[in-house]
Protein backbone atom coordinates (compact mmCIF):
# COMPACT_ATOMS: atom_id res chain seq x y z
CA UNK A 1 0.00 0.00 0.00
CA UNK A 2 1.16 3.55 -0.64
CA UNK A 3 1.35 6.39 1.91
CA UNK A 4 -1.65 7.30 4.06
CA UNK A 5 -4.42 9.51 2.72
CA UNK A 6 -5.08 13.04 3.86
CA UNK A 7 -7.83 12.87 6.58
CA UNK A 8 -9.97 15.64 5.07
CA UNK A 9 -9.92 13.98 1.65
CA UNK A 10 -10.72 10.66 3.28
CA UNK A 11 -13.77 12.07 5.12
CA UNK A 12 -15.08 13.62 1.94
CA UNK A 13 -14.65 10.32 0.03
CA UNK A 14 -16.30 8.30 2.83
CA UNK A 15 -19.36 10.58 2.67
CA UNK A 16 -19.93 9.57 -0.96
CA UNK A 17 -20.95 6.06 0.11
CA UNK A 18 -24.38 5.75 1.79
CA UNK A 19 -23.64 2.54 3.73
CA UNK A 20 -20.34 1.13 4.93
CA UNK A 21 -20.30 -2.52 5.92
CA UNK A 22 -16.74 -2.57 7.28
CA UNK A 23 -14.94 -0.28 9.68
CA UNK A 24 -11.64 0.35 7.91
CA UNK A 25 -8.93 2.81 8.95
CA UNK A 26 -8.55 4.59 5.63
CA UNK A 27 -6.50 7.54 6.90
CA UNK A 28 -4.88 8.43 10.25
CA UNK A 29 -7.76 8.70 12.78
CA UNK A 30 -10.38 8.22 10.06
CA UNK A 31 -12.31 4.91 10.15
CA UNK A 32 -15.19 4.23 7.79
CA UNK A 33 -18.55 4.18 9.68
CA UNK A 34 -19.12 0.45 9.18
CA UNK A 35 -22.03 -1.70 10.25
CA UNK A 36 -19.44 -4.16 11.62
CA UNK A 37 -16.04 -3.64 13.16
CA UNK A 38 -13.63 -6.56 12.73
CA UNK A 39 -10.64 -4.60 14.01
CA UNK A 40 -10.93 -5.80 17.65
CA UNK A 41 -10.97 -9.49 16.63
CA UNK A 42 -8.62 -9.52 13.67
CA UNK A 43 -5.65 -10.76 15.71
CA UNK A 44 -7.70 -13.66 17.10
CA UNK A 45 -8.24 -15.14 13.65
CA UNK A 46 -6.14 -18.19 12.73
CA UNK A 47 -4.14 -16.40 10.02
CA UNK A 48 -1.56 -18.43 8.14
CA UNK A 49 1.67 -16.73 7.07
CA UNK A 50 0.61 -14.99 3.85
CA UNK A 51 3.89 -13.23 3.10
CA UNK A 52 4.72 -13.57 -0.59
CA UNK A 53 1.59 -15.63 -1.23
CA UNK A 54 -1.19 -15.36 -3.81
CA UNK A 55 -4.41 -14.81 -1.84
CA UNK A 56 -8.15 -14.64 -2.45
CA UNK A 57 -10.93 -13.08 -0.37
CA UNK A 58 -14.38 -14.43 -1.30
CA UNK A 59 -17.39 -12.13 -0.66
CA UNK A 60 -15.22 -9.15 0.20
CA UNK A 61 -17.87 -6.39 0.62
CA UNK A 62 -15.84 -3.25 1.53
CA UNK A 63 -12.68 -5.35 1.53
CA UNK A 64 -11.58 -5.48 5.18
CA UNK A 65 -10.15 -9.02 4.93
CA UNK A 66 -8.60 -8.42 1.51
CA UNK A 67 -6.81 -5.28 2.72
CA UNK A 68 -5.70 -7.19 5.82
CA UNK A 69 -4.16 -9.90 3.61
CA UNK A 70 -2.29 -7.18 1.77
CA UNK A 71 -1.20 -5.53 5.03
CA UNK A 72 0.16 -8.90 6.16
CA UNK A 73 2.44 -9.08 3.15
CA UNK A 74 0.57 -11.10 0.51
CA UNK A 75 2.25 -10.82 -2.90
CA UNK A 76 -1.08 -10.61 -4.71
CA UNK A 77 -4.64 -10.30 -3.43
CA UNK A 78 -7.79 -10.87 -5.44
CA UNK A 79 -11.11 -9.89 -3.84
CA UNK A 80 -14.34 -11.28 -5.26
CA UNK A 81 -17.96 -10.37 -4.77
CA UNK A 82 -21.24 -10.46 -6.64
CA UNK A 83 -21.75 -7.52 -9.00
CA UNK A 84 -25.29 -6.68 -7.99
CA UNK A 85 -27.61 -6.96 -4.97
CA UNK A 86 -29.93 -9.05 -7.17
CA UNK A 87 -27.35 -11.87 -7.05
CA UNK A 88 -27.72 -12.61 -3.32
CA UNK A 89 -29.51 -15.91 -2.61
CA UNK A 90 -32.68 -14.02 -1.70
CA UNK A 91 -35.42 -15.53 0.40
CA UNK A 92 -38.07 -16.97 -1.88
CA UNK A 93 -40.95 -15.49 0.10
CA UNK A 94 -39.61 -11.92 -0.23
CA UNK A 95 -39.81 -12.00 -4.03
CA UNK A 96 -37.82 -9.08 -5.45
CA UNK A 97 -38.30 -6.93 -2.36
CA UNK A 98 -34.94 -7.62 -0.74
CA UNK A 99 -33.01 -6.52 -3.84
CA UNK A 100 -34.92 -3.24 -3.89
CA UNK A 101 -34.38 -2.71 -0.17
CA UNK A 102 -30.64 -3.37 -0.43
CA UNK A 103 -30.33 -1.05 -3.42
CA UNK A 104 -32.08 1.64 -1.38
CA UNK A 105 -30.04 1.33 1.83
CA UNK A 106 -26.70 0.00 0.62
CA UNK A 107 -26.42 1.85 -2.68
CA UNK A 108 -24.25 0.68 -5.51
CA UNK A 109 -22.59 -2.70 -4.88
CA UNK A 110 -18.83 -2.37 -4.47
CA UNK A 111 -18.73 1.44 -4.10
CA UNK A 112 -17.23 1.28 -0.59
CA UNK A 113 -14.56 -1.17 -1.72
CA UNK A 114 -13.43 1.16 -4.52
CA UNK A 115 -13.26 4.20 -2.22
CA UNK A 116 -11.33 2.28 0.47
CA UNK A 117 -8.95 0.80 -2.09
CA UNK A 118 -8.15 4.24 -3.47
CA UNK A 119 -7.70 5.85 -0.05
CA UNK A 120 -5.44 2.99 1.09
CA UNK A 121 -3.44 3.07 -2.14
CA UNK A 122 -4.12 -0.66 -2.31
CA UNK A 123 -3.23 -3.01 -5.16
CA UNK A 124 -6.00 -5.52 -4.36
CA UNK A 125 -7.69 -6.60 -7.59
CA UNK A 126 -11.47 -6.89 -7.55
CA UNK A 127 -13.29 -9.53 -9.60
CA UNK A 128 -17.06 -9.71 -9.84
CA UNK A 129 -17.75 -13.41 -9.62
CA UNK A 130 -20.29 -15.42 -7.70
CA UNK A 131 -18.78 -17.81 -5.13
CA UNK A 132 -20.58 -20.70 -6.86
CA UNK A 133 -18.72 -19.87 -10.09
CA UNK A 134 -15.16 -19.75 -8.73
CA UNK A 135 -12.95 -21.96 -10.87
CA UNK A 136 -9.23 -22.35 -11.61
CA UNK A 137 -10.04 -21.63 -15.27
CA UNK A 138 -11.31 -18.15 -14.36
CA UNK A 139 -9.00 -17.15 -11.52
CA UNK A 140 -6.13 -19.65 -11.33
CA UNK A 141 -5.08 -21.18 -8.02
CA UNK A 142 -4.39 -19.42 -4.71
CA UNK A 143 -2.01 -20.30 -1.87
CA UNK A 144 -4.45 -18.88 0.68
CA UNK A 145 -8.20 -18.33 0.42
CA UNK A 146 -10.28 -16.54 3.05
CA UNK A 147 -14.04 -16.23 3.26
CA UNK A 148 -15.98 -14.45 5.98
CA UNK A 149 -19.66 -14.51 6.91
CA UNK A 150 -20.82 -15.75 3.55
CA UNK A 151 -21.80 -19.42 3.93
CA UNK A 152 -24.77 -18.56 6.16
CA UNK A 153 -26.16 -16.36 3.36
CA UNK A 154 -26.00 -19.12 0.76
CA UNK A 155 -28.72 -21.56 -0.04
CA UNK A 156 -26.10 -24.15 -0.94
CA UNK A 157 -22.98 -23.53 1.19
CA UNK A 158 -21.42 -26.89 0.33
CA UNK A 159 -21.59 -26.13 -3.39
CA UNK A 160 -19.80 -22.84 -2.70
CA UNK A 161 -17.20 -24.66 -0.57
CA UNK A 162 -16.54 -27.06 -3.46
CA UNK A 163 -15.95 -24.07 -5.76
CA UNK A 164 -13.70 -22.42 -3.15
CA UNK A 165 -11.71 -25.67 -2.81
CA UNK A 166 -11.27 -25.80 -6.59
CA UNK A 167 -9.23 -22.57 -6.48
CA UNK A 168 -7.42 -23.30 -3.21
CA UNK A 169 -3.99 -24.83 -3.62
CA UNK A 170 -3.00 -24.55 0.05
CA UNK A 171 -4.91 -23.12 3.00
CA UNK A 172 -8.43 -21.87 3.56
CA UNK A 173 -9.45 -19.63 6.46
CA UNK A 174 -13.21 -19.79 6.98
CA UNK A 175 -14.82 -17.26 9.30
CA UNK A 176 -18.53 -17.78 9.92
CA UNK A 177 -21.39 -16.59 12.03
CA UNK A 178 -22.31 -19.42 14.39
CA UNK A 179 -25.36 -20.19 16.49
CA UNK A 180 -24.35 -19.64 20.11
CA UNK A 181 -27.21 -21.53 21.73
CA UNK A 182 -26.64 -24.63 19.55
CA UNK A 183 -22.92 -24.36 20.24
CA UNK A 184 -23.32 -24.23 24.01
CA UNK A 185 -25.98 -26.97 24.13
CA UNK A 186 -24.19 -29.25 21.64
CA UNK A 187 -20.47 -28.51 21.71
CA UNK A 188 -19.51 -31.65 19.78
CA UNK A 189 -22.58 -32.39 17.68
CA UNK A 190 -22.53 -30.78 14.20
CA UNK A 191 -25.82 -28.90 13.85
CA UNK A 192 -27.26 -25.95 11.98
CA UNK A 193 -30.31 -23.75 12.35
CA UNK A 194 -32.35 -23.48 9.15
CA UNK A 195 -33.76 -20.04 8.37
CA UNK A 196 -34.75 -18.76 4.91
CA UNK A 197 -37.89 -16.93 6.08
CA UNK A 198 -36.87 -14.41 8.77
CA UNK A 199 -36.04 -11.60 6.33
CA UNK A 200 -32.38 -11.59 7.44
CA UNK A 201 -31.13 -13.30 4.30
CA UNK A 202 -29.76 -16.20 6.31
CA UNK A 203 -30.17 -19.83 5.30
CA UNK A 204 -27.99 -21.99 7.54
CA UNK A 205 -26.39 -20.89 10.81
CA UNK A 206 -24.24 -23.75 12.08
CA UNK A 207 -22.87 -24.32 15.56
CA UNK A 208 -19.07 -24.41 15.85
CA UNK A 209 -18.96 -28.19 15.29
CA UNK A 210 -21.32 -27.77 12.32
CA UNK A 211 -19.07 -25.17 10.70
CA UNK A 212 -16.06 -27.48 11.03
CA UNK A 213 -18.07 -30.42 9.68
CA UNK A 214 -19.10 -28.42 6.62
CA UNK A 215 -15.42 -27.78 5.87
CA UNK A 216 -14.60 -31.46 6.33
CA UNK A 217 -17.58 -32.54 4.23
CA UNK A 218 -16.25 -30.33 1.43
CA UNK A 219 -12.89 -32.13 1.62
CA UNK A 220 -10.82 -29.74 3.77
CA UNK A 221 -8.66 -30.88 6.71
CA UNK A 222 -9.15 -28.52 9.64
CA UNK A 223 -5.78 -27.59 11.17
CA UNK A 224 -6.84 -25.20 13.93
CA UNK A 225 -9.89 -23.26 14.96
CA UNK A 226 -11.02 -20.55 17.33
CA UNK A 227 -13.76 -20.77 19.91
CA UNK A 228 -16.73 -18.43 19.65
CA UNK A 229 -15.99 -14.72 19.66
CA UNK A 230 -18.26 -11.73 19.09
CA UNK A 231 -17.94 -9.71 15.93
CA UNK A 232 -18.50 -6.15 17.12
CA UNK A 233 -21.23 -3.89 15.78
CA UNK A 234 -19.75 -0.79 14.15
CA UNK A 235 -20.99 2.76 14.56
CA UNK A 236 -23.05 2.34 11.38
CA UNK A 237 -25.08 -0.54 12.86
CA UNK A 238 -28.73 0.46 13.39
CA UNK A 239 -29.06 -1.81 16.46
CA UNK A 240 -25.88 -0.68 18.24
CA UNK A 241 -26.48 0.31 21.83
CA UNK A 242 -30.20 -0.41 21.67
CA UNK A 243 -31.57 -3.15 23.89
CA UNK A 244 -32.47 -6.10 21.70
CA UNK A 245 -35.58 -8.01 22.57
CA UNK A 246 -36.48 -11.66 22.57
CA UNK A 247 -35.34 -14.66 24.55
CA UNK A 248 -32.87 -15.82 21.96
CA UNK A 249 -31.19 -12.41 21.84
CA UNK A 250 -31.05 -12.33 25.62
CA UNK A 251 -29.56 -15.85 25.72
CA UNK A 252 -26.97 -14.85 23.13
CA UNK A 253 -25.98 -11.76 25.12
CA UNK A 254 -25.64 -13.75 28.32
CA UNK A 255 -23.83 -16.71 26.73
CA UNK A 256 -21.68 -14.53 24.52
CA UNK A 257 -20.80 -12.07 27.25
CA UNK A 258 -21.56 -8.87 25.36
CA UNK A 259 -22.95 -7.21 22.28
CA UNK A 260 -22.01 -8.53 18.87
CA UNK A 261 -22.59 -11.36 16.46
CA UNK A 262 -21.18 -14.78 17.45
CA UNK A 263 -18.55 -16.03 15.03
CA UNK A 264 -15.88 -18.71 14.87
CA UNK A 265 -12.99 -19.24 12.48
CA UNK A 266 -10.99 -22.20 11.24
CA UNK A 267 -7.85 -22.70 9.21
CA UNK A 268 -8.05 -25.71 6.94
CA UNK A 269 -5.78 -27.40 4.43
CA UNK A 270 -7.00 -28.32 1.01
C1 LIG B 1 -22.11 -10.62 5.29
S1 LIG B 1 -21.05 -9.98 4.09
C2 LIG B 1 -19.45 -10.46 4.69
C3 LIG B 1 -18.34 -9.53 4.24
C4 LIG B 1 -16.93 -9.97 4.62
N1 LIG B 1 -16.54 -11.17 3.91
C5 LIG B 1 -16.74 -10.16 6.10
O1 LIG B 1 -16.38 -11.26 6.54
O2 LIG B 1 -16.93 -9.20 6.84
C6 LIG B 1 -21.33 -11.12 2.76
C7 LIG B 1 -20.63 -10.74 1.47
O3 LIG B 1 -20.77 -11.82 0.55
C8 LIG B 1 -21.26 -11.33 -0.68
N2 LIG B 1 -22.05 -12.36 -1.33
C9 LIG B 1 -23.35 -12.70 -1.15
N3 LIG B 1 -23.69 -13.73 -1.92
C10 LIG B 1 -22.58 -14.07 -2.62
C11 LIG B 1 -22.28 -15.04 -3.59
N4 LIG B 1 -23.19 -15.91 -4.00
N5 LIG B 1 -21.03 -15.09 -4.10
C12 LIG B 1 -20.08 -14.22 -3.68
N6 LIG B 1 -20.29 -13.28 -2.76
C13 LIG B 1 -21.52 -13.19 -2.24
C14 LIG B 1 -22.05 -10.10 -0.35
O4 LIG B 1 -22.20 -9.26 -1.45
C15 LIG B 1 -21.21 -9.52 0.78
O5 LIG B 1 -20.16 -8.76 0.24
PDB file of N, CA, C and O and ligand atoms in Angstrom, residues 21-22 38 57-61 65 80-82 87-89 109 129-132 148-150 153-154 231, ligand 1:
ATOM      1  N   UNK A  21     -20.159  -1.254   5.198  1.00  0.00           N
ATOM      2  CA  UNK A  21     -20.304  -2.518   5.923  1.00  0.00           C
ATOM      3  C   UNK A  21     -19.145  -2.680   6.909  1.00  0.00           C
ATOM      4  O   UNK A  21     -19.333  -3.068   8.050  1.00  0.00           O
ATOM      5  N   UNK A  22     -17.931  -2.386   6.448  1.00  0.00           N
ATOM      6  CA  UNK A  22     -16.739  -2.572   7.282  1.00  0.00           C
ATOM      7  C   UNK A  22     -16.235  -1.261   7.881  1.00  0.00           C
ATOM      8  O   UNK A  22     -16.329  -0.211   7.243  1.00  0.00           O
ATOM      9  N   UNK A  38     -14.437  -5.345  12.529  1.00  0.00           N
ATOM     10  CA  UNK A  38     -13.633  -6.557  12.730  1.00  0.00           C
ATOM     11  C   UNK A  38     -12.280  -6.245  13.360  1.00  0.00           C
ATOM     12  O   UNK A  38     -11.521  -7.163  13.678  1.00  0.00           O
ATOM     13  N   UNK A  57      -9.878 -13.337  -1.361  1.00  0.00           N
ATOM     14  CA  UNK A  57     -10.932 -13.084  -0.370  1.00  0.00           C
ATOM     15  C   UNK A  57     -12.274 -13.211  -1.088  1.00  0.00           C
ATOM     16  O   UNK A  57     -12.562 -12.465  -2.029  1.00  0.00           O
ATOM     17  N   UNK A  58     -13.090 -14.147  -0.632  1.00  0.00           N
ATOM     18  CA  UNK A  58     -14.382 -14.431  -1.298  1.00  0.00           C
ATOM     19  C   UNK A  58     -15.501 -13.695  -0.563  1.00  0.00           C
ATOM     20  O   UNK A  58     -15.664 -13.863   0.648  1.00  0.00           O
ATOM     21  N   UNK A  59     -16.289 -12.896  -1.279  1.00  0.00           N
ATOM     22  CA  UNK A  59     -17.390 -12.134  -0.657  1.00  0.00           C
ATOM     23  C   UNK A  59     -16.830 -10.987   0.157  1.00  0.00           C
ATOM     24  O   UNK A  59     -17.090 -10.838   1.337  1.00  0.00           O
ATOM     25  N   UNK A  60     -16.071 -10.125  -0.500  1.00  0.00           N
ATOM     26  CA  UNK A  60     -15.215  -9.148   0.198  1.00  0.00           C
ATOM     27  C   UNK A  60     -15.960  -7.959   0.801  1.00  0.00           C
ATOM     28  O   UNK A  60     -15.478  -7.314   1.699  1.00  0.00           O
ATOM     29  N   UNK A  61     -17.104  -7.601   0.268  1.00  0.00           N
ATOM     30  CA  UNK A  61     -17.868  -6.390   0.616  1.00  0.00           C
ATOM     31  C   UNK A  61     -16.973  -5.150   0.528  1.00  0.00           C
ATOM     32  O   UNK A  61     -16.446  -4.859  -0.538  1.00  0.00           O
ATOM     33  N   UNK A  65     -11.051  -7.856   4.855  1.00  0.00           N
ATOM     34  CA  UNK A  65     -10.151  -9.022   4.925  1.00  0.00           C
ATOM     35  C   UNK A  65      -9.125  -9.003   3.787  1.00  0.00           C
ATOM     36  O   UNK A  65      -7.977  -9.411   3.980  1.00  0.00           O
ATOM     37  N   UNK A  80     -13.179 -11.033  -4.396  1.00  0.00           N
ATOM     38  CA  UNK A  80     -14.336 -11.282  -5.258  1.00  0.00           C
ATOM     39  C   UNK A  80     -15.629 -10.944  -4.527  1.00  0.00           C
ATOM     40  O   UNK A  80     -15.722 -11.003  -3.300  1.00  0.00           O
ATOM     41  N   UNK A  81     -16.614 -10.603  -5.311  1.00  0.00           N
ATOM     42  CA  UNK A  81     -17.962 -10.374  -4.770  1.00  0.00           C
ATOM     43  C   UNK A  81     -18.935 -10.466  -5.932  1.00  0.00           C
ATOM     44  O   UNK A  81     -18.521 -10.458  -7.098  1.00  0.00           O
ATOM     45  N   UNK A  82     -20.232 -10.535  -5.598  1.00  0.00           N
ATOM     46  CA  UNK A  82     -21.243 -10.462  -6.643  1.00  0.00           C
ATOM     47  C   UNK A  82     -21.281  -9.021  -7.174  1.00  0.00           C
ATOM     48  O   UNK A  82     -20.851  -8.088  -6.484  1.00  0.00           O
ATOM     49  N   UNK A  87     -28.009 -10.546  -7.019  1.00  0.00           N
ATOM     50  CA  UNK A  87     -27.351 -11.871  -7.046  1.00  0.00           C
ATOM     51  C   UNK A  87     -27.286 -12.578  -5.699  1.00  0.00           C
ATOM     52  O   UNK A  87     -26.814 -13.712  -5.621  1.00  0.00           O
ATOM     53  N   UNK A  88     -27.678 -11.903  -4.609  1.00  0.00           N
ATOM     54  CA  UNK A  88     -27.721 -12.611  -3.317  1.00  0.00           C
ATOM     55  C   UNK A  88     -28.685 -13.798  -3.464  1.00  0.00           C
ATOM     56  O   UNK A  88     -29.611 -13.765  -4.281  1.00  0.00           O
ATOM     57  N   UNK A  89     -28.528 -14.823  -2.655  1.00  0.00           N
ATOM     58  CA  UNK A  89     -29.512 -15.913  -2.611  1.00  0.00           C
ATOM     59  C   UNK A  89     -30.694 -15.407  -1.782  1.00  0.00           C
ATOM     60  O   UNK A  89     -30.778 -15.647  -0.579  1.00  0.00           O
ATOM     61  N   UNK A 109     -23.433  -1.615  -5.403  1.00  0.00           N
ATOM     62  CA  UNK A 109     -22.588  -2.705  -4.877  1.00  0.00           C
ATOM     63  C   UNK A 109     -21.122  -2.411  -5.214  1.00  0.00           C
ATOM     64  O   UNK A 109     -20.786  -2.092  -6.356  1.00  0.00           O
ATOM     65  N   UNK A 129     -17.465 -12.005  -9.300  1.00  0.00           N
ATOM     66  CA  UNK A 129     -17.747 -13.414  -9.617  1.00  0.00           C
ATOM     67  C   UNK A 129     -18.452 -14.058  -8.427  1.00  0.00           C
ATOM     68  O   UNK A 129     -18.032 -13.875  -7.275  1.00  0.00           O
ATOM     69  N   UNK A 130     -19.516 -14.745  -8.725  1.00  0.00           N
ATOM     70  CA  UNK A 130     -20.294 -15.424  -7.702  1.00  0.00           C
ATOM     71  C   UNK A 130     -19.461 -16.564  -7.093  1.00  0.00           C
ATOM     72  O   UNK A 130     -18.737 -17.248  -7.822  1.00  0.00           O
ATOM     73  N   UNK A 131     -19.565 -16.758  -5.789  1.00  0.00           N
ATOM     74  CA  UNK A 131     -18.778 -17.813  -5.131  1.00  0.00           C
ATOM     75  C   UNK A 131     -19.039 -19.177  -5.774  1.00  0.00           C
ATOM     76  O   UNK A 131     -18.138 -20.014  -5.870  1.00  0.00           O
ATOM     77  N   UNK A 132     -20.263 -19.403  -6.227  1.00  0.00           N
ATOM     78  CA  UNK A 132     -20.580 -20.695  -6.859  1.00  0.00           C
ATOM     79  C   UNK A 132     -19.795 -20.903  -8.156  1.00  0.00           C
ATOM     80  O   UNK A 132     -19.642 -22.024  -8.616  1.00  0.00           O
ATOM     81  N   UNK A 148     -15.361 -14.808   4.707  1.00  0.00           N
ATOM     82  CA  UNK A 148     -15.980 -14.446   5.979  1.00  0.00           C
ATOM     83  C   UNK A 148     -17.467 -14.205   5.852  1.00  0.00           C
ATOM     84  O   UNK A 148     -17.933 -13.505   4.942  1.00  0.00           O
ATOM     85  N   UNK A 149     -18.229 -14.789   6.761  1.00  0.00           N
ATOM     86  CA  UNK A 149     -19.657 -14.510   6.914  1.00  0.00           C
ATOM     87  C   UNK A 149     -20.426 -14.585   5.598  1.00  0.00           C
ATOM     88  O   UNK A 149     -21.280 -13.735   5.318  1.00  0.00           O
ATOM     89  N   UNK A 150     -20.110 -15.582   4.821  1.00  0.00           N
ATOM     90  CA  UNK A 150     -20.820 -15.750   3.549  1.00  0.00           C
ATOM     91  C   UNK A 150     -21.649 -17.031   3.532  1.00  0.00           C
ATOM     92  O   UNK A 150     -22.793 -17.025   3.062  1.00  0.00           O
ATOM     93  N   UNK A 153     -25.269 -17.067   4.289  1.00  0.00           N
ATOM     94  CA  UNK A 153     -26.158 -16.358   3.365  1.00  0.00           C
ATOM     95  C   UNK A 153     -26.417 -17.145   2.078  1.00  0.00           C
ATOM     96  O   UNK A 153     -27.086 -16.639   1.185  1.00  0.00           O
ATOM     97  N   UNK A 154     -25.863 -18.341   1.993  1.00  0.00           N
ATOM     98  CA  UNK A 154     -26.002 -19.119   0.760  1.00  0.00           C
ATOM     99  C   UNK A 154     -26.980 -20.269   0.942  1.00  0.00           C
ATOM    100  O   UNK A 154     -26.952 -20.965   1.951  1.00  0.00           O
ATOM    101  N   UNK A 231     -18.309 -10.729  16.907  1.00  0.00           N
ATOM    102  CA  UNK A 231     -17.940  -9.707  15.932  1.00  0.00           C
ATOM    103  C   UNK A 231     -18.680  -8.432  16.342  1.00  0.00           C
ATOM    104  O   UNK A 231     -19.909  -8.435  16.467  1.00  0.00           O
TER     105      UNK A 231
HETATM  106  C1  LIG B   1     -22.112 -10.615   5.293  1.00  0.00           C
HETATM  107  S1  LIG B   1     -21.052  -9.982   4.085  1.00  0.00           S
HETATM  108  C2  LIG B   1     -19.451 -10.463   4.692  1.00  0.00           C
HETATM  109  C3  LIG B   1     -18.344  -9.526   4.241  1.00  0.00           C
HETATM  110  C4  LIG B   1     -16.929  -9.970   4.617  1.00  0.00           C
HETATM  111  N1  LIG B   1     -16.542 -11.175   3.910  1.00  0.00           N
HETATM  112  C5  LIG B   1     -16.742 -10.160   6.099  1.00  0.00           C
HETATM  113  O1  LIG B   1     -16.383 -11.258   6.538  1.00  0.00           O
HETATM  114  O2  LIG B   1     -16.927  -9.196   6.838  1.00  0.00           O
HETATM  115  C6  LIG B   1     -21.332 -11.116   2.761  1.00  0.00           C
HETATM  116  C7  LIG B   1     -20.633 -10.742   1.466  1.00  0.00           C
HETATM  117  O3  LIG B   1     -20.767 -11.824   0.549  1.00  0.00           O
HETATM  118  C8  LIG B   1     -21.258 -11.328  -0.682  1.00  0.00           C
HETATM  119  N2  LIG B   1     -22.053 -12.362  -1.331  1.00  0.00           N
HETATM  120  C9  LIG B   1     -23.350 -12.705  -1.153  1.00  0.00           C
HETATM  121  N3  LIG B   1     -23.689 -13.732  -1.923  1.00  0.00           N
HETATM  122  C10 LIG B   1     -22.581 -14.067  -2.619  1.00  0.00           C
HETATM  123  C11 LIG B   1     -22.277 -15.045  -3.585  1.00  0.00           C
HETATM  124  N4  LIG B   1     -23.190 -15.912  -4.000  1.00  0.00           N
HETATM  125  N5  LIG B   1     -21.029 -15.086  -4.097  1.00  0.00           N
HETATM  126  C12 LIG B   1     -20.076 -14.218  -3.682  1.00  0.00           C
HETATM  127  N6  LIG B   1     -20.288 -13.275  -2.759  1.00  0.00           N
HETATM  128  C13 LIG B   1     -21.525 -13.194  -2.244  1.00  0.00           C
HETATM  129  C14 LIG B   1     -22.051 -10.103  -0.348  1.00  0.00           C
HETATM  130  O4  LIG B   1     -22.204  -9.259  -1.451  1.00  0.00           O
HETATM  131  C15 LIG B   1     -21.206  -9.519   0.779  1.00  0.00           C
HETATM  132  O5  LIG B   1     -20.156  -8.760   0.244  1.00  0.00           O
END
